[in-house]
Amino acid sequence: MKQLSEVAHRLGVSAAARGWVPREKRPDPSNLGLEVWGRKFSNPVGLAAGFDKNAEAVDGLLGLGFGFVEIGSVTPVPQEGNPKPRIFRLREEGAIINRCGFNSEGIVAVAKRLGAQHGKRKLDETTSTSSSSGEEVKPGGKAGPGILGVNLGKNKTSEDASSDYVQGVHTLSQYADYLVINVSSPNTPGLRMLQGRKQLKDLVKRVQAARDEMQWGEEGPPPLLVKIAPDLSKEDLEDIAAVALALRLDGLVISNTTVSRPDPVSTNPVASEAGGLSGKPLFNTSTSLLKDMYILTRGKVPLIGCGGISSGEDAYKKIRAGASLVQLYTAFAYGGPALIPQIKAELSECLERDGFKSVSEAVGADCRVATAKV
């Protein structure tokens, strides 16, 4: 039975890859559009890394109505990840525990796939632009109508983490609208140590240098973000904020899965399984962390809020806590494609209800008094 969670996941990815999923034809509510890093998002609701690890279904997933999709984590060399079963559903709690351990086809296979998709898209664009005129700038990026993030991981046996991330940047950044260094999965031994002040500073410097030495066109290099864990002390957070500001990091993803087992999960027999917990029980912790980081970075670093979102109201709370963009995964695994338009409609209503004309106006609304005092 336990194996079925991973089978269900594989089927979901395959269905999206083959286009056997609904395609959202309705335009997004106008108050959901925003610009981050000079890129136009038609809405701020994205799919978190971990669902489409190998970039098999980017077009199908964007077609569901996500404003952006983050693929990965991708490791330099292919690796199997941890032994199965490694994904456990806690349906009643709206949660999942996983200990996948960066199962990945590797950067070469993913680059080939993204390259082929990129080529096909360029061809389609050439055909469509010749038959339509108009100068209107449409939202989207390298993945066509939506924005594509690429999340980079390290191999389990690698001795030099920064070299792994540099390889990922060299091979995949040309296809990415933004890049994420994942230093926060609980399922790769020693990975979370990279969140320490000195380790993180050295790592970010090396990866930024690798990105900046590449040839970039007019739009410049893709923004570089770091994905952090929810299981951090106040000192850890202060250190990460200091590094983010000092090195002008483009953003932070807050947060990854937790190794803690908050109520009501703690009483579930599955809670004893090792791995990272995602879904509803993570919402409060990750949102509180998001707010702390927004205040520590004085609203100067764009944040992606991730962890436990299952409704438009949840997404709105993340935005008010400081997120410019939000991501979901677990609720999508349970709720399926119909959840996406529902979350967007609810979010649009929340903004209207509270008198915000746009997402950008609402970002950090709950932190403004606190940031004024800092």
Coordinates of C-alpha atoms in Angstrom, one line a residue:
M1 CA 0.0 0.0 0.0
K2 CA 2.8 2.4 0.9
Q3 CA 4.2 2.2 -2.6
L4 CA 1.0 3.6 -4.0
S5 CA 1.9 7.2 -3.1
E6 CA 4.8 7.2 -5.5
V7 CA 2.8 5.4 -8.2
A8 CA 0.1 8.0 -7.9
H9 CA 2.8 10.7 -8.2
R10 CA 4.3 9.1 -11.3
L11 CA 0.8 8.8 -12.9
G12 CA 0.2 12.5 -12.2
V13 CA 3.5 13.6 -13.9
S14 CA 2.9 11.2 -16.8
A15 CA -0.7 12.6 -17.4
A16 CA 0.6 16.2 -17.4
A17 CA 3.5 15.2 -19.7
R18 CA 1.1 13.7 -22.2
G19 CA -1.4 16.6 -22.0
W20 CA -4.0 14.4 -20.4
V21 CA -4.9 17.2 -18.0
P22 CA -7.3 20.2 -18.3
R23 CA -6.0 23.3 -20.0
E24 CA -7.0 26.6 -18.4
K25 CA -8.4 28.9 -21.1
R26 CA -9.8 31.7 -19.0
P27 CA -7.6 34.7 -18.4
D28 CA -6.4 35.3 -14.8
P29 CA -8.1 38.0 -12.7
S30 CA -6.3 41.3 -13.5
N31 CA -5.4 42.0 -9.9
L32 CA -3.3 38.8 -9.7
G33 CA -0.7 40.0 -12.3
L34 CA 2.7 41.2 -11.0
E35 CA 6.3 41.7 -11.9
V36 CA 9.2 40.2 -10.0
W37 CA 12.8 40.3 -11.1
G38 CA 11.7 42.1 -14.3
R39 CA 9.6 39.1 -15.2
K40 CA 5.8 39.3 -15.7
F41 CA 3.7 36.7 -13.8
S42 CA 0.1 36.4 -14.8
N43 CA -0.6 35.2 -11.3
P44 CA 1.6 34.5 -8.2
V45 CA 0.5 30.9 -7.7
G46 CA 3.3 28.4 -8.5
L47 CA 4.0 24.7 -8.3
A48 CA 6.8 23.9 -5.9
A49 CA 9.9 21.8 -6.7
G50 CA 9.6 18.1 -6.1
F51 CA 6.5 17.4 -8.3
D52 CA 8.2 17.5 -11.7
K53 CA 11.7 16.6 -10.7
N54 CA 12.9 15.9 -14.2
A55 CA 11.1 18.6 -16.3
E56 CA 8.9 16.0 -18.0
A57 CA 5.6 18.0 -17.8
V58 CA 6.4 21.7 -17.8
D59 CA 3.9 22.7 -20.6
G60 CA 1.1 20.5 -19.2
L61 CA 1.6 21.9 -15.7
L62 CA 1.7 25.5 -16.8
G63 CA -1.4 24.9 -18.9
L64 CA -3.3 24.1 -15.7
G65 CA -3.1 27.8 -14.8
F66 CA 0.0 28.0 -12.6
G67 CA 1.7 31.3 -12.9
F68 CA 5.0 29.5 -12.6
V69 CA 6.4 26.0 -12.2
E70 CA 9.7 25.0 -10.4
I71 CA 11.3 21.8 -11.6
G72 CA 13.8 19.7 -9.7
S73 CA 15.7 19.3 -7.5
V74 CA 18.1 18.3 -10.2
T75 CA 21.5 16.8 -9.3
P76 CA 24.6 16.8 -11.6
V77 CA 24.9 13.0 -11.8
P78 CA 21.8 10.7 -12.0
Q79 CA 20.9 9.1 -8.7
E80 CA 18.2 6.8 -7.5
G81 CA 17.5 8.5 -4.2
N82 CA 16.5 6.6 -1.1
P83 CA 15.0 3.1 -1.1
K84 CA 11.2 2.8 -1.6
P85 CA 8.7 3.2 0.0
R86 CA 9.7 6.8 0.6
I87 CA 6.5 8.8 0.2
F88 CA 3.8 8.5 2.9
R89 CA 0.4 10.2 2.7
L90 CA -1.4 11.4 5.9
R91 CA -4.7 12.2 4.1
E92 CA -6.7 13.2 7.2
E93 CA -4.1 15.8 8.1
G94 CA -3.6 17.0 4.5
A95 CA 0.0 16.1 4.8
I96 CA 2.8 14.0 3.2
I97 CA 6.1 12.7 4.6
N98 CA 8.8 12.1 2.0
R99 CA 12.4 10.9 2.2
C100 CA 13.0 10.8 -1.6
G101 CA 16.6 11.9 -1.3
F102 CA 17.0 13.9 -4.6
N103 CA 16.0 11.1 -7.0
S104 CA 17.0 12.7 -10.3
E105 CA 17.8 11.8 -13.9
G106 CA 20.7 14.3 -13.7
I107 CA 21.4 17.7 -15.3
V108 CA 22.3 16.3 -18.8
A109 CA 18.9 14.5 -19.3
V110 CA 17.0 17.5 -17.9
A111 CA 19.0 19.9 -20.1
K112 CA 18.1 17.8 -23.2
R113 CA 14.5 17.8 -22.3
L114 CA 14.3 21.5 -21.6
G115 CA 16.3 22.2 -24.7
A116 CA 13.9 20.2 -26.9
Q117 CA 10.9 22.0 -25.3
H118 CA 12.6 25.4 -25.8
G119 CA 13.2 24.6 -29.5
K120 CA 9.6 23.5 -30.1
R121 CA 8.3 26.7 -28.3
K122 CA 10.5 29.0 -30.4
L123 CA 9.2 27.3 -33.5
D124 CA 5.6 27.7 -32.4
E125 CA 6.2 31.4 -31.5
T126 CA 7.7 32.1 -34.9
T127 CA 4.6 30.6 -36.6
S128 CA 2.1 32.4 -34.3
T129 CA 3.8 35.8 -34.4
S130 CA 3.8 35.8 -38.2
S131 CA 0.0 35.5 -38.2
S132 CA -0.7 38.0 -35.4
S133 CA 0.3 41.6 -34.8
G134 CA 0.3 43.8 -31.7
E135 CA 3.0 45.0 -29.4
E136 CA 1.4 44.0 -26.1
V137 CA 3.9 42.5 -23.7
K138 CA 2.4 39.2 -22.5
P139 CA 3.3 37.6 -19.1
G140 CA 5.7 34.6 -19.3
G141 CA 9.3 33.7 -19.8
K142 CA 11.5 30.9 -21.2
A143 CA 8.7 28.4 -20.8
G144 CA 6.3 30.4 -23.0
P145 CA 3.2 31.6 -21.2
G146 CA 4.4 30.9 -17.7
I147 CA 7.6 31.3 -15.7
L148 CA 10.1 28.4 -15.2
G149 CA 12.2 27.9 -12.1
V150 CA 15.0 25.4 -11.9
N151 CA 15.8 24.0 -8.5
L152 CA 19.4 22.6 -8.1
G153 CA 20.5 19.9 -5.7
K154 CA 23.7 18.1 -4.8
N155 CA 24.6 14.5 -5.2
K156 CA 24.6 12.4 -2.0
T157 CA 28.2 11.2 -2.5
S158 CA 29.6 14.5 -3.6
E159 CA 32.4 15.9 -1.5
D160 CA 32.2 19.4 -2.9
A161 CA 28.6 20.8 -2.7
S162 CA 29.4 24.2 -4.4
S163 CA 30.9 22.4 -7.4
D164 CA 27.6 20.5 -7.8
Y165 CA 25.6 23.7 -7.8
V166 CA 28.0 25.3 -10.2
Q167 CA 27.6 22.4 -12.6
G168 CA 23.8 22.8 -12.4
V169 CA 24.1 26.5 -13.2
H170 CA 26.4 26.0 -16.1
T171 CA 24.2 23.3 -17.7
L172 CA 20.6 24.5 -16.9
S173 CA 20.5 28.2 -16.3
Q174 CA 20.1 29.1 -20.0
Y175 CA 16.6 27.5 -19.7
A176 CA 15.6 29.0 -16.4
D177 CA 13.7 32.2 -15.6
Y178 CA 15.0 31.8 -12.1
L179 CA 17.4 29.4 -10.3
V180 CA 17.1 27.9 -6.8
I181 CA 19.9 26.5 -4.7
N182 CA 18.3 23.9 -2.5
V183 CA 20.3 23.6 0.8
S184 CA 17.4 22.5 2.9
S185 CA 16.2 19.1 2.0
P186 CA 16.3 17.0 5.2
N187 CA 16.9 13.8 3.1
T188 CA 20.5 14.4 2.0
P189 CA 23.0 13.9 4.8
G190 CA 24.8 17.2 5.7
L191 CA 22.9 19.3 3.3
R192 CA 21.3 21.6 5.8
M193 CA 24.8 22.5 7.2
L194 CA 25.2 24.7 4.2
Q195 CA 22.7 27.1 5.7
G196 CA 25.3 28.3 8.2
R197 CA 26.5 31.8 7.7
K198 CA 30.0 31.1 6.4
Q199 CA 29.1 28.1 4.4
L200 CA 26.1 29.9 2.8
K201 CA 28.1 33.0 2.0
D202 CA 30.9 31.0 0.3
L203 CA 28.4 28.9 -1.6
V204 CA 26.3 31.8 -2.9
K205 CA 29.4 33.7 -3.9
R206 CA 30.7 30.8 -6.0
V207 CA 27.4 30.1 -7.6
Q208 CA 26.8 33.8 -8.4
A209 CA 30.2 34.0 -10.0
A210 CA 29.5 30.9 -12.1
R211 CA 26.3 32.4 -13.3
D212 CA 27.8 35.8 -14.0
E213 CA 30.7 34.5 -16.0
M214 CA 28.3 33.0 -18.6
Q215 CA 27.2 34.9 -21.7
W216 CA 23.8 36.6 -21.2
G217 CA 21.6 38.4 -23.7
E218 CA 19.6 41.6 -23.0
E219 CA 17.5 40.1 -20.3
G220 CA 20.6 39.3 -18.2
P221 CA 21.2 36.3 -16.1
P222 CA 18.4 34.4 -14.3
P223 CA 17.8 35.5 -10.6
L224 CA 19.4 33.2 -8.0
L225 CA 17.4 32.2 -4.9
V226 CA 18.1 30.0 -1.9
K227 CA 15.5 27.6 -0.5
I228 CA 15.7 27.3 3.3
A229 CA 14.4 25.0 6.0
P230 CA 11.6 25.8 8.5
D231 CA 13.6 24.2 11.3
L232 CA 15.9 27.1 11.9
S233 CA 16.8 29.1 15.1
K234 CA 16.5 32.9 15.3
E235 CA 20.3 33.1 15.0
D236 CA 20.2 31.0 11.8
L237 CA 17.6 33.3 10.3
E238 CA 19.5 36.4 11.1
D239 CA 22.6 34.9 9.5
I240 CA 20.7 34.0 6.3
A241 CA 19.2 37.4 6.2
A242 CA 22.6 39.1 6.6
V243 CA 24.1 36.9 3.7
A244 CA 21.0 37.6 1.5
L245 CA 21.4 41.4 2.0
A246 CA 25.2 41.5 1.8
L247 CA 25.4 39.4 -1.4
R248 CA 22.3 40.9 -2.9
L249 CA 20.7 37.5 -3.3
D250 CA 17.7 37.7 -5.6
G251 CA 15.3 35.9 -3.4
L252 CA 14.5 33.2 -0.8
V253 CA 12.1 30.3 -0.9
I254 CA 10.5 29.8 2.5
S255 CA 10.3 27.0 3.3
N256 CA 11.2 23.4 2.6
T257 CA 9.7 20.4 4.5
T258 CA 10.1 20.1 8.3
V259 CA 11.6 17.3 10.3
S260 CA 9.3 18.2 13.2
R261 CA 5.9 16.5 13.7
P262 CA 3.5 19.2 14.9
D263 CA 0.0 18.3 16.1
P264 CA -2.2 16.6 14.8
V265 CA 0.4 14.7 12.9
S266 CA 2.3 13.5 16.0
T267 CA -0.4 11.0 16.9
N268 CA -0.5 9.5 13.4
P269 CA 1.3 6.1 13.2
V270 CA 3.0 7.3 10.0
A271 CA 4.6 10.2 11.9
S272 CA 7.4 7.9 13.0
E273 CA 8.6 7.5 9.3
A274 CA 11.8 9.5 8.7
G275 CA 11.6 12.4 6.2
G276 CA 10.3 15.8 5.6
L277 CA 6.7 16.7 6.4
S278 CA 4.8 19.0 4.0
G279 CA 1.2 20.1 3.8
K280 CA -1.3 21.8 6.2
P281 CA 0.5 21.1 9.5
L282 CA 3.5 23.1 8.1
F283 CA 1.4 26.2 7.3
N284 CA 1.8 28.1 10.6
T285 CA 5.5 27.5 11.1
S286 CA 6.5 28.4 7.5
T287 CA 4.3 31.5 7.5
S288 CA 5.7 32.7 10.7
L289 CA 9.3 32.1 9.4
L290 CA 8.3 34.0 6.2
K291 CA 7.2 37.0 8.2
D292 CA 10.4 37.0 10.3
M293 CA 12.5 36.9 7.2
Y294 CA 10.6 39.7 5.5
I295 CA 11.2 41.9 8.6
L296 CA 14.9 40.8 8.8
T297 CA 15.5 41.6 5.1
R298 CA 13.4 44.9 5.4
G299 CA 11.3 43.8 2.5
K300 CA 14.3 44.2 0.1
V301 CA 14.5 40.5 -0.9
P302 CA 11.7 38.9 -2.9
L303 CA 10.3 35.9 -1.0
I304 CA 8.4 32.8 -2.3
G305 CA 6.1 31.5 0.4
C306 CA 5.7 27.8 0.4
G307 CA 4.3 25.3 3.0
G308 CA 0.8 24.2 3.7
I309 CA -1.2 26.4 1.2
S310 CA -4.5 24.7 0.3
S311 CA -6.8 27.7 -0.4
G312 CA -6.8 31.3 -1.7
E313 CA -7.1 32.6 1.9
D314 CA -3.9 30.6 2.7
A315 CA -2.1 32.1 -0.3
Y316 CA -3.3 35.6 0.8
K317 CA -1.9 35.1 4.3
K318 CA 1.5 34.2 2.9
I319 CA 1.4 37.3 0.7
R320 CA 0.4 39.5 3.7
A321 CA 3.3 37.9 5.6
G322 CA 5.8 39.0 3.0
A323 CA 5.6 36.6 0.0
S324 CA 5.6 38.1 -3.5
L325 CA 4.9 34.7 -4.9
V326 CA 3.5 31.5 -3.4
Q327 CA 3.9 27.8 -4.1
L328 CA 2.0 24.6 -3.4
Y329 CA 2.6 20.9 -3.8
T330 CA 0.8 18.7 -1.2
A331 CA -2.6 20.3 -1.6
F332 CA -2.2 19.9 -5.4
A333 CA -1.3 16.2 -4.9
Y334 CA -4.6 15.8 -3.0
G335 CA -6.9 18.3 -4.8
G336 CA -5.8 17.9 -8.4
P337 CA -6.1 20.4 -11.2
A338 CA -9.4 22.0 -10.1
L339 CA -7.7 23.4 -7.1
I340 CA -5.6 25.9 -9.1
P341 CA -8.5 28.1 -10.6
Q342 CA -10.2 27.9 -7.2
I343 CA -7.2 29.2 -5.3
K344 CA -6.7 32.1 -7.8
A345 CA -10.4 33.1 -7.7
E346 CA -10.3 33.1 -3.8
L347 CA -7.1 35.1 -3.7
S348 CA -8.5 37.7 -6.1
E349 CA -11.6 38.0 -3.8
C350 CA -9.4 38.4 -0.7
L351 CA -7.5 41.3 -2.3
E352 CA -10.7 43.0 -3.4
R353 CA -12.3 42.5 0.0
D354 CA -9.4 44.2 1.8
G355 CA -9.1 47.0 -0.8
F356 CA -5.9 46.0 -2.5
K357 CA -5.8 46.7 -6.2
S358 CA -3.0 44.2 -6.8
V359 CA -0.9 41.4 -5.2
S360 CA 2.1 43.8 -5.0
E361 CA 0.1 46.2 -2.8
A362 CA -0.6 43.4 -0.3
V363 CA 2.9 42.0 0.0
G364 CA 4.1 42.3 3.6
A365 CA 0.9 44.1 4.8
D366 CA 1.1 42.3 8.1
C367 CA 4.7 43.3 8.6
R368 CA 4.7 47.0 7.9
V369 CA 4.4 48.1 11.5
A370 CA 7.2 45.8 12.5
T371 CA 9.5 46.8 9.6
A372 CA 9.0 50.5 10.5
K373 CA 10.4 49.7 13.9
V374 CA 13.5 47.9 12.7

